[in-house]
Short mmCIF file of C-alpha atoms and ligand atoms in Angstrom, two decimals:
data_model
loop_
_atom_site.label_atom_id
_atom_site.label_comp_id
_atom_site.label_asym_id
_atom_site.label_seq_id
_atom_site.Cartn_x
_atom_site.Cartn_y
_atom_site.Cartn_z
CA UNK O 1 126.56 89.08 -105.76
CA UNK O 2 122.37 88.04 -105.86
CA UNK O 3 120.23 90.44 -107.91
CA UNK O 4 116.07 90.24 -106.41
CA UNK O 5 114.70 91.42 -110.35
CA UNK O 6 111.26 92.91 -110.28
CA UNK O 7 108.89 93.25 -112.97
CA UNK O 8 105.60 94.96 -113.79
CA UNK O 9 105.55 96.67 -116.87
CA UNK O 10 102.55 95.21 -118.60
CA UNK O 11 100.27 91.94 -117.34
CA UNK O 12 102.79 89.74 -115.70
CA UNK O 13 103.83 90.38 -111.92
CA UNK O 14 107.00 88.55 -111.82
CA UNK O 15 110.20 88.46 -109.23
CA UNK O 16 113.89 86.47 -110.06
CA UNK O 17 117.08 85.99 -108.41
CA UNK O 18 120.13 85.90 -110.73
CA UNK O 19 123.69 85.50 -109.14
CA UNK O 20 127.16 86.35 -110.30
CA UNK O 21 129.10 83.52 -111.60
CA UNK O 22 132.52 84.73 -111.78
CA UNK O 23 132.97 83.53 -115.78
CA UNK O 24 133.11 85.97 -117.79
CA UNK O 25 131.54 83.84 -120.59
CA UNK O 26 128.24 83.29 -118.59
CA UNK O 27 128.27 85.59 -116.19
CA UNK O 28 124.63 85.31 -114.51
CA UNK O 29 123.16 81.94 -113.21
CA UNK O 30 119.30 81.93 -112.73
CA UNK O 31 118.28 81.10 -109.17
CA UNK O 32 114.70 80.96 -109.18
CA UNK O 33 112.03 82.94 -111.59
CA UNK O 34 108.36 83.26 -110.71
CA UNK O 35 105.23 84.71 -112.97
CA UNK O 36 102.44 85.51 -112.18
CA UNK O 37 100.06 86.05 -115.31
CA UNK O 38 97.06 88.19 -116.02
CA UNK O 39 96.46 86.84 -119.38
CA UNK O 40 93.23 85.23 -117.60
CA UNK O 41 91.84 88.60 -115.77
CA UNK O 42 92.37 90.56 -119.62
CA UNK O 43 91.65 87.90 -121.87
CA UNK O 44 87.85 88.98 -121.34
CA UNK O 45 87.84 92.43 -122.82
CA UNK O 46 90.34 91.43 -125.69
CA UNK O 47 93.40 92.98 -124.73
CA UNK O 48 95.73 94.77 -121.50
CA UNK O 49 93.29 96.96 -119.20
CA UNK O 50 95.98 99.30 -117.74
CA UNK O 51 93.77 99.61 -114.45
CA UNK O 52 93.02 96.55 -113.54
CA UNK O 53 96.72 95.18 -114.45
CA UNK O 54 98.05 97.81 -112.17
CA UNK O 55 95.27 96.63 -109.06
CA UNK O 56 96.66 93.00 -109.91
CA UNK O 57 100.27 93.59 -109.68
CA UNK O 58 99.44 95.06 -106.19
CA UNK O 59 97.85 91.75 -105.39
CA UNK O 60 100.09 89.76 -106.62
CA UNK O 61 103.19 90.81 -106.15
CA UNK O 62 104.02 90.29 -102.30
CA UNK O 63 102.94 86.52 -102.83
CA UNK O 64 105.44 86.65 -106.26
CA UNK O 65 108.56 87.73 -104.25
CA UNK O 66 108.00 85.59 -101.23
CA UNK O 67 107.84 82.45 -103.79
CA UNK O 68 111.03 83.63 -105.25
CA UNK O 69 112.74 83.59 -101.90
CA UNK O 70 111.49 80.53 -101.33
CA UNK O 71 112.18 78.93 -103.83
CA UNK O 72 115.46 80.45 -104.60
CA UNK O 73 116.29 78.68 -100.81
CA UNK O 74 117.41 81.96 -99.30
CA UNK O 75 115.94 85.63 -98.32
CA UNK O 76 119.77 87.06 -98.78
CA UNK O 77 120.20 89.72 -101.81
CA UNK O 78 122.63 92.42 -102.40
CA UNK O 79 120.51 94.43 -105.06
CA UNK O 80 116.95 95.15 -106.17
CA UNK O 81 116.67 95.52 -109.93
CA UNK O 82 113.46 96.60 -111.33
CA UNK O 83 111.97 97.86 -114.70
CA UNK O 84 111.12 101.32 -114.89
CA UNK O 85 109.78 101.61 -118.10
CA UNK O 86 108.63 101.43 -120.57
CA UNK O 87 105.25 99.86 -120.25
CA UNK O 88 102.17 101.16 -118.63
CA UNK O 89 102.55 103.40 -116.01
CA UNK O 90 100.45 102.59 -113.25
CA UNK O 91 102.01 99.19 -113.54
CA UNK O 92 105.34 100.35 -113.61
CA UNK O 93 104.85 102.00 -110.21
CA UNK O 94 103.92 98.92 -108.29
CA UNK O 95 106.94 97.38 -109.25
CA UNK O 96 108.89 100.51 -108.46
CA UNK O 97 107.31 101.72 -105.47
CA UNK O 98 107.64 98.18 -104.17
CA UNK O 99 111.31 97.79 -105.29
CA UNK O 100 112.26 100.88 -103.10
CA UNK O 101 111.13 99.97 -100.19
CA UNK O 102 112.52 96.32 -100.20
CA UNK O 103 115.79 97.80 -101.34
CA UNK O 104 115.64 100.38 -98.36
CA UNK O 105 114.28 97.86 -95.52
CA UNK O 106 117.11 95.50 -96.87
CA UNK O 107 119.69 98.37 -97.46
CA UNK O 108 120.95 97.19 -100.16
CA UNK O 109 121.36 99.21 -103.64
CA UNK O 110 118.21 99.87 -106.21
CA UNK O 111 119.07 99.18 -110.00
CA UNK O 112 116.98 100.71 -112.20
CA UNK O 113 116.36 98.68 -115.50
CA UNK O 114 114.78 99.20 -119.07
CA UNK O 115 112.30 96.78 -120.17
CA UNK O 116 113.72 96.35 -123.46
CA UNK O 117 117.83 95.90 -121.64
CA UNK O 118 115.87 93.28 -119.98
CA UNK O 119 115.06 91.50 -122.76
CA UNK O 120 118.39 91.47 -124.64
CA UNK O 121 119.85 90.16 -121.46
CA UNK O 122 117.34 87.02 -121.19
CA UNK O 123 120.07 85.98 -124.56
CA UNK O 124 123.23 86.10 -122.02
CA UNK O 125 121.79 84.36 -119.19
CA UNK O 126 120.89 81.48 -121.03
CA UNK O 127 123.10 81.59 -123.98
CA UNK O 128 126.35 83.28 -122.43
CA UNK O 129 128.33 86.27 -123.70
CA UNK O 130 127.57 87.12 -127.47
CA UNK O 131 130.16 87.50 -129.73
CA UNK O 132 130.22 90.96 -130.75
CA UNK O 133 128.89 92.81 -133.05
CA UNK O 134 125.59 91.28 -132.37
CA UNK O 135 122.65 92.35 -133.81
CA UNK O 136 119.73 92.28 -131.99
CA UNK O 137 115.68 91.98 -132.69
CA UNK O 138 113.42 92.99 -130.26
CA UNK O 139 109.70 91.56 -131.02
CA UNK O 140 106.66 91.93 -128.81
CA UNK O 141 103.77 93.37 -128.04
CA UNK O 142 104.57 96.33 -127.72
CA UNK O 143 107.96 96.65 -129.62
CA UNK O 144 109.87 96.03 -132.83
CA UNK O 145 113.23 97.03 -132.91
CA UNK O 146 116.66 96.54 -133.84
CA UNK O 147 119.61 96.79 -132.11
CA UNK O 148 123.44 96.90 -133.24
CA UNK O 149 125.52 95.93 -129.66
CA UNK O 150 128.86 96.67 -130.07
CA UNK O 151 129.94 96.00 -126.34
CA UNK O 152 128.58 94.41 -123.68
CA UNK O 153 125.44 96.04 -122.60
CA UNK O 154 125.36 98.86 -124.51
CA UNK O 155 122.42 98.83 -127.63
CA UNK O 156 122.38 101.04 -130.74
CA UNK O 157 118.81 101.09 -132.37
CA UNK O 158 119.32 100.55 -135.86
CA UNK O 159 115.58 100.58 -136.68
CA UNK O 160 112.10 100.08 -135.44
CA UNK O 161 108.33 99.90 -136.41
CA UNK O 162 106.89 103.18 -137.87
CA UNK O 163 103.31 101.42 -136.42
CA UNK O 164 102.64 98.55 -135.25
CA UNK O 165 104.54 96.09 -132.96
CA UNK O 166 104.50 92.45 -134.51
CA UNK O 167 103.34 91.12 -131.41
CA UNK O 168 100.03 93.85 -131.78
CA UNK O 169 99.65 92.76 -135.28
CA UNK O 170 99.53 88.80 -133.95
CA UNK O 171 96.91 89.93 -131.31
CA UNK O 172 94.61 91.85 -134.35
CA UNK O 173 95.08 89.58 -136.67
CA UNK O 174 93.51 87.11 -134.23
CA UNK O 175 90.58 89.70 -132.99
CA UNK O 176 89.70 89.67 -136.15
CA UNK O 177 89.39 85.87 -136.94
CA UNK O 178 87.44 85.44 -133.23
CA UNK O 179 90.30 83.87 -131.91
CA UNK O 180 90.68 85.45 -128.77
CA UNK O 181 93.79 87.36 -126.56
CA UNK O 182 96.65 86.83 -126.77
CA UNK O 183 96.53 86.37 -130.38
CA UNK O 184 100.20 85.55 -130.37
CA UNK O 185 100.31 81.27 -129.52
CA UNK O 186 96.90 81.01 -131.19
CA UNK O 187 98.39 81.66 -134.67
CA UNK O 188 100.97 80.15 -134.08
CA UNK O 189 99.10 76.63 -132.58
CA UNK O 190 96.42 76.94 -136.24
CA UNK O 191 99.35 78.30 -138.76
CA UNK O 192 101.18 74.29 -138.17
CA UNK O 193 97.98 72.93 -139.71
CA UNK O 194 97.39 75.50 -142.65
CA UNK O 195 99.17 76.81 -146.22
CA UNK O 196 101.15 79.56 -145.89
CA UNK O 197 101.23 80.30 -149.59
CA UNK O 198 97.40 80.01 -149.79
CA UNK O 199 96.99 83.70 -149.68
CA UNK O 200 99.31 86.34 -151.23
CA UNK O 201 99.82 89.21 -148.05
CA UNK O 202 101.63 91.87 -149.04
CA UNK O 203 104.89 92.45 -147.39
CA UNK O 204 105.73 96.40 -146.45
CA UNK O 205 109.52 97.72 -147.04
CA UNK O 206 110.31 100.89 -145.64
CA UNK O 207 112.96 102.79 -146.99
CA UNK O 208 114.57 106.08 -146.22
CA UNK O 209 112.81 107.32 -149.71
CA UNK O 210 109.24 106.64 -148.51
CA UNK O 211 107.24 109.67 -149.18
CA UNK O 212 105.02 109.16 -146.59
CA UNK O 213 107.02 108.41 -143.62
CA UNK O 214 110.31 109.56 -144.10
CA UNK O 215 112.76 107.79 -142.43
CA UNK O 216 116.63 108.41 -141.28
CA UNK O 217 119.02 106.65 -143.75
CA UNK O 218 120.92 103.44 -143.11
CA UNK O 219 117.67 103.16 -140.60
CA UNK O 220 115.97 99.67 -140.95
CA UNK O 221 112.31 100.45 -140.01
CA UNK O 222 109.33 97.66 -139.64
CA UNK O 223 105.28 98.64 -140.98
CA UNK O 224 103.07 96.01 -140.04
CA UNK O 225 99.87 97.88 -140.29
CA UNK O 226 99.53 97.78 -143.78
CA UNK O 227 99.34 93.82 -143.45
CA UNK O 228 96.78 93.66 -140.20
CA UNK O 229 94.53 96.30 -143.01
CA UNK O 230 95.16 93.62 -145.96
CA UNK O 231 94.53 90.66 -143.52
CA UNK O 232 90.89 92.76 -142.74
CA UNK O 233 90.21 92.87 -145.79
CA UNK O 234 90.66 89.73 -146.93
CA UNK O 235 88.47 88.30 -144.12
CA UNK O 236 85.75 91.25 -145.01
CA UNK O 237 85.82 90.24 -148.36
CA UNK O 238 85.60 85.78 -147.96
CA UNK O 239 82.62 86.74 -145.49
CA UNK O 240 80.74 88.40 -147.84
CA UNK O 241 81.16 86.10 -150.27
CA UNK O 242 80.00 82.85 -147.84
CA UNK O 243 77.26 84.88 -146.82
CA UNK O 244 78.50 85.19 -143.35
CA UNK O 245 77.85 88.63 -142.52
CA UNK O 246 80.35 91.14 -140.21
CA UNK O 247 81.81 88.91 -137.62
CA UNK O 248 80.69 85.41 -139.05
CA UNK O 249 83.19 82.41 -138.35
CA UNK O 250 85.14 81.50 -141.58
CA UNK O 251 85.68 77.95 -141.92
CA UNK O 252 88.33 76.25 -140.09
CA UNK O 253 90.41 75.41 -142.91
CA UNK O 254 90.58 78.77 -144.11
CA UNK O 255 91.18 80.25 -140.95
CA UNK O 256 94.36 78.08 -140.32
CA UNK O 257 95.29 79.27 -144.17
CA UNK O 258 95.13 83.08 -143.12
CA UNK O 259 97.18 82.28 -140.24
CA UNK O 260 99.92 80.72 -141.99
CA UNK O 261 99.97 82.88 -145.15
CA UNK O 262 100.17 86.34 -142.29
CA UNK O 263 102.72 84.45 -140.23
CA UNK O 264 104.83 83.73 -143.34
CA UNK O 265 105.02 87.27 -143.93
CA UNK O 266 105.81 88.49 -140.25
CA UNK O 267 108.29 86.08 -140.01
CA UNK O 268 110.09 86.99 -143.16
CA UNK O 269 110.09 90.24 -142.76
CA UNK O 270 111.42 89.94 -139.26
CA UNK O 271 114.65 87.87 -140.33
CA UNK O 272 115.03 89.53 -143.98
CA UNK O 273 115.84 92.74 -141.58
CA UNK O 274 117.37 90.79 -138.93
CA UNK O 275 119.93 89.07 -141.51
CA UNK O 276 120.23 92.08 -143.70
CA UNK O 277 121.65 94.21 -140.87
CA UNK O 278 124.48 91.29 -139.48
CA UNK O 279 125.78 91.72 -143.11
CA UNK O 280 125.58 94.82 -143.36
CA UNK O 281 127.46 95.42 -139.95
CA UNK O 282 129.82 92.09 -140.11
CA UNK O 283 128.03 90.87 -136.93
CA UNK O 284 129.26 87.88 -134.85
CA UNK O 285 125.72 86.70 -133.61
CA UNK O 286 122.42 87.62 -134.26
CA UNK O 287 119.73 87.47 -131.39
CA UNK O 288 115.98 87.51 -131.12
CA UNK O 289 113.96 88.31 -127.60
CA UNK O 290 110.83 89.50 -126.62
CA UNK O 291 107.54 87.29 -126.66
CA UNK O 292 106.88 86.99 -130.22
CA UNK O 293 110.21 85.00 -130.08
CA UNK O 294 107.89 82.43 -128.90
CA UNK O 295 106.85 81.70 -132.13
CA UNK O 296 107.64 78.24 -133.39
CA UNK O 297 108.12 79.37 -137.38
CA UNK O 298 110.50 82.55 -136.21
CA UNK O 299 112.71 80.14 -133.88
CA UNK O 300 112.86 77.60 -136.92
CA UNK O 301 113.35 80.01 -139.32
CA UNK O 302 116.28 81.74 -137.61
CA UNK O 303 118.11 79.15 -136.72
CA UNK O 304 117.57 77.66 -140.20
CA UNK O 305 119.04 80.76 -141.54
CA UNK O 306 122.08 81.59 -138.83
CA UNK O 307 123.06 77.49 -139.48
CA UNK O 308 123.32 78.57 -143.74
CA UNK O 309 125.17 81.98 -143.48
CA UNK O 310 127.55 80.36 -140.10
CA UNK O 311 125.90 82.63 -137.82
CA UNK O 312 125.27 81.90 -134.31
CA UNK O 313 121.46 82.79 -133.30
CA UNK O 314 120.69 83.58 -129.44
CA UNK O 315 117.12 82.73 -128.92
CA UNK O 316 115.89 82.55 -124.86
CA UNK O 317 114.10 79.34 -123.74
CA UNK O 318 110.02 79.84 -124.42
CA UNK O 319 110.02 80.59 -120.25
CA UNK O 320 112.30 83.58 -120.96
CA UNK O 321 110.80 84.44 -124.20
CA UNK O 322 107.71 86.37 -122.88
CA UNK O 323 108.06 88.89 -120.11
CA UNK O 324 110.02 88.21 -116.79
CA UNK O 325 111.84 89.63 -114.21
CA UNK O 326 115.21 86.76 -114.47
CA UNK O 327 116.13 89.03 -117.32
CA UNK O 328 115.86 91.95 -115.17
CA UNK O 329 117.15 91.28 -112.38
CA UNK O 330 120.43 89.80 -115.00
CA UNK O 331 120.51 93.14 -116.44
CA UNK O 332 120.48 94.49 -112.60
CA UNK O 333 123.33 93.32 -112.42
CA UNK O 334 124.94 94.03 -115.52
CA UNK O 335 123.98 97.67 -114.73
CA UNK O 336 125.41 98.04 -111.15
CA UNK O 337 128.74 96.37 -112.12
CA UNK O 338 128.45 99.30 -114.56
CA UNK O 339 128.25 101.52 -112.16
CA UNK O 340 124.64 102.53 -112.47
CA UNK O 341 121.78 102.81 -108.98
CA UNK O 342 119.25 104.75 -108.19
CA UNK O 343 118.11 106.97 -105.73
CA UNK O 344 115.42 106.71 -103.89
CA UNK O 345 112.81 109.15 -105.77
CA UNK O 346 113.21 106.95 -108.54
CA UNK O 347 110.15 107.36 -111.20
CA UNK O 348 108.55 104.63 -113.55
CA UNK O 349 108.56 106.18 -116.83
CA UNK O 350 106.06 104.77 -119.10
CA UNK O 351 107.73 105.90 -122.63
CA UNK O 352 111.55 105.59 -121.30
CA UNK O 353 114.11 105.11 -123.99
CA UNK O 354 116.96 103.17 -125.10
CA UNK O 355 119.55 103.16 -127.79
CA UNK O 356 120.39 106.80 -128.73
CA UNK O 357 118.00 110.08 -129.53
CA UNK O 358 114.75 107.70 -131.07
CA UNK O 359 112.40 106.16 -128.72
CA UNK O 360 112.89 101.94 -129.19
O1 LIG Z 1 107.22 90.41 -124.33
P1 LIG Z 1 105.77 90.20 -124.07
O2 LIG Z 1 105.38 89.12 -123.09
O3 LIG Z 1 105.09 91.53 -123.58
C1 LIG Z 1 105.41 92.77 -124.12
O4 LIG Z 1 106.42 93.38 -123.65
O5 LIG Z 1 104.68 93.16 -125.07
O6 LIG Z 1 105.06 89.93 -125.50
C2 LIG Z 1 103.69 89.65 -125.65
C3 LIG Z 1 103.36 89.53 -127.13
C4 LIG Z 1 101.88 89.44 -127.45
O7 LIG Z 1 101.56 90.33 -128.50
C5 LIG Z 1 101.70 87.98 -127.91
O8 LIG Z 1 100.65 87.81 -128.85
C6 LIG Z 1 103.05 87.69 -128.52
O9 LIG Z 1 103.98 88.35 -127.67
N1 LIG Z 1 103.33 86.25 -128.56
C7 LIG Z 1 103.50 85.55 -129.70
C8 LIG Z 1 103.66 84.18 -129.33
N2 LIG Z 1 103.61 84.11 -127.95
C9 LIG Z 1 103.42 85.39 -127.50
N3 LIG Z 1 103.50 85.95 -130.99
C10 LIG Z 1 103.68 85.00 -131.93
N4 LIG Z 1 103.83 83.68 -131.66
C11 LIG Z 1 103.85 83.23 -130.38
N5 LIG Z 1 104.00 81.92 -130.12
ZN1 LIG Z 2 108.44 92.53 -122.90
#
């Protein structure tokens, strides 16, 4: 069986074709993957314009399946997966509206598929099967969550950010140095060159006994605003004293320094709840996805880690790191073999959930 995958939650049209292998170890083999990006078209108001994201998708995203086709060396496929949330919901749509009526013309089944499913299943198409109990960090731009997966496919959130999404605290962190949208490789490309210990951030542990955002025990939440505020004020504070008024340019060598002493945090408090839940829940594998799995110090980091404890660590390639629809249409097909299609008044919904009764 060939899975067409369709995404268009957020600023990237992009189609995939994933097949069935027939091992049950690595079950989907990538065909072809195209992505069309709007980083360009947003980049220029500092951050995702749902409206004009939405009018690109429709644009793009006739040209983006056609390519995959192409590419892939066949028009033949025997499902349409697409995401139908969450993400922004005009977006969502195009890929939705345009998903039913290929999947009808073609008559062939329509999958639906959550954004975030997609994501954990970028780790099995490249990496194969996990071994189970995996535990599972989901870090982008728009979430932070943790996932226990117990069997195949199925994802238990085991915590979350109470604000902000690591991914959102990359891109502010970087507004606020002048360095542009996404914030995300930026930091990461200046952080090489600086000290991570030259400034002290402070890193934020929630636990179930915080008074002011009480939390579910055994629940391993993420707070990441705290450290974008400290981060401001830091910066508000060296300005003033060089003189530079509100939005002057520190000096390069101090900029790299903030970037590496913020990333240092992130990144530890990413894997210090990544690694404290596979002990706590005797996992197997641990695995990260989502685009702030780009990040060079994260993907060192974890593997540095997994390699001293004996623990395997799924990480997808940087091309399957940030959003695409190979992971969704592998997650397609994960889906339908579960027994799962839609009709055909199938809705995007822009705050869908996953992983039992709190939103992921
Ligand atoms: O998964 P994604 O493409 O879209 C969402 O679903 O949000 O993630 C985009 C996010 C952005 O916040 C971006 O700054 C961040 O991933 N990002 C990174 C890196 N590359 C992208 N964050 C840290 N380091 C990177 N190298
Ligand atoms: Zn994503």
């Amino acid at each position: 069986m060939i899975v067409l995958g369709i995404e268009t939650s957020c600023d990237e049209t992009a189609a995939a074709l994933v097949e069935e292998t027939g091992d049950a170890a690595r079950p989907w083999r990538l065909k072809s993957s195209v992505v069309a990006s709007q980083v360009a078209i947003h980049r220029e108001w500092g951050g995702v314009v749902p409206e004009l994201s939405a009018r690109q998708h429709i644009r793009d995203i006739c040209g983006v399946v056609e390519r995959t086709l192409l590419d892939g060396g066949q028009a033949r496929y025997d499902g349409v997966a697409v995401t139908t949330g969450p993400g922004l919901v005009g977006s969502l749509l195009v890929g939705v509206a345009f998903a039913k009526s290929l999947a009808w013309a073609s008559r062939v089944p329509l999958i639906p598929v959550h954004h975030l499913a997609g994501h954990v299943e970028s780790l099995v198409l490249e990496g194969g099967e996990m071994p189970l109990p995996a535990i599972v960090l989901i870090v982008s731009g728009g979430h932070t969550s943790l996932y226990v997966v117990r069997a195949p496919g199925s994802l238990e959130l085991i915590g979350r950010t109470r604000d902000d999404a690591a991914g959102e605290a990359y891109d502010k962190v970087a507004k606020l140095l002048g360095l542009g949208y996404p914030g995300g490789p930026v930091i990461d490309q200046l952080a090489v060159e600086g000290s991570d210990r030259a400034v002290n951030f402070p890193k934020t542990r929630l636990t179930h006994a915080d008074r002011n955002a009480p939390g579910i025990p055994g629940r391993r939440d993420f707070s990441f605003s705290g450290l974008k505020t400290a981060v401001l004020r830091y910066v508000t504070a060296r300005r003033e004293a060089l003189g530079l008024g509100t939005l002057g340019r520190l000096p390069d060598q101090e900029i790299r320094d903030i970037c590496a002493s913020f990333q240092r945090v992130v990144v530890e408090v990413l894997l210090d709840r990544l690694f404290e839940a596979a002990r706590s829940y005797d996992a197997r594998s641990v695995g990260i996805a989502g685009g702030v799995s780009a990040n060079s110090r994260l993907r060192a980091d974890a593997r540095t880690r997994g390699e001293s404890r004996g623990i395997p660590v799924f990480i997808p390639s940087l091309a399957l790191s940030t959003d695409n629809a190979a992971m969704i249409a592998a997650a397609g097909l994960r889906a339908f073999r579960a027994g799962t299609t839609a009709g055909w008044d199938l809705n995007a919904n822009a705050a869908l959930k996953l992983g039992g009764p709190v939103a992921g």
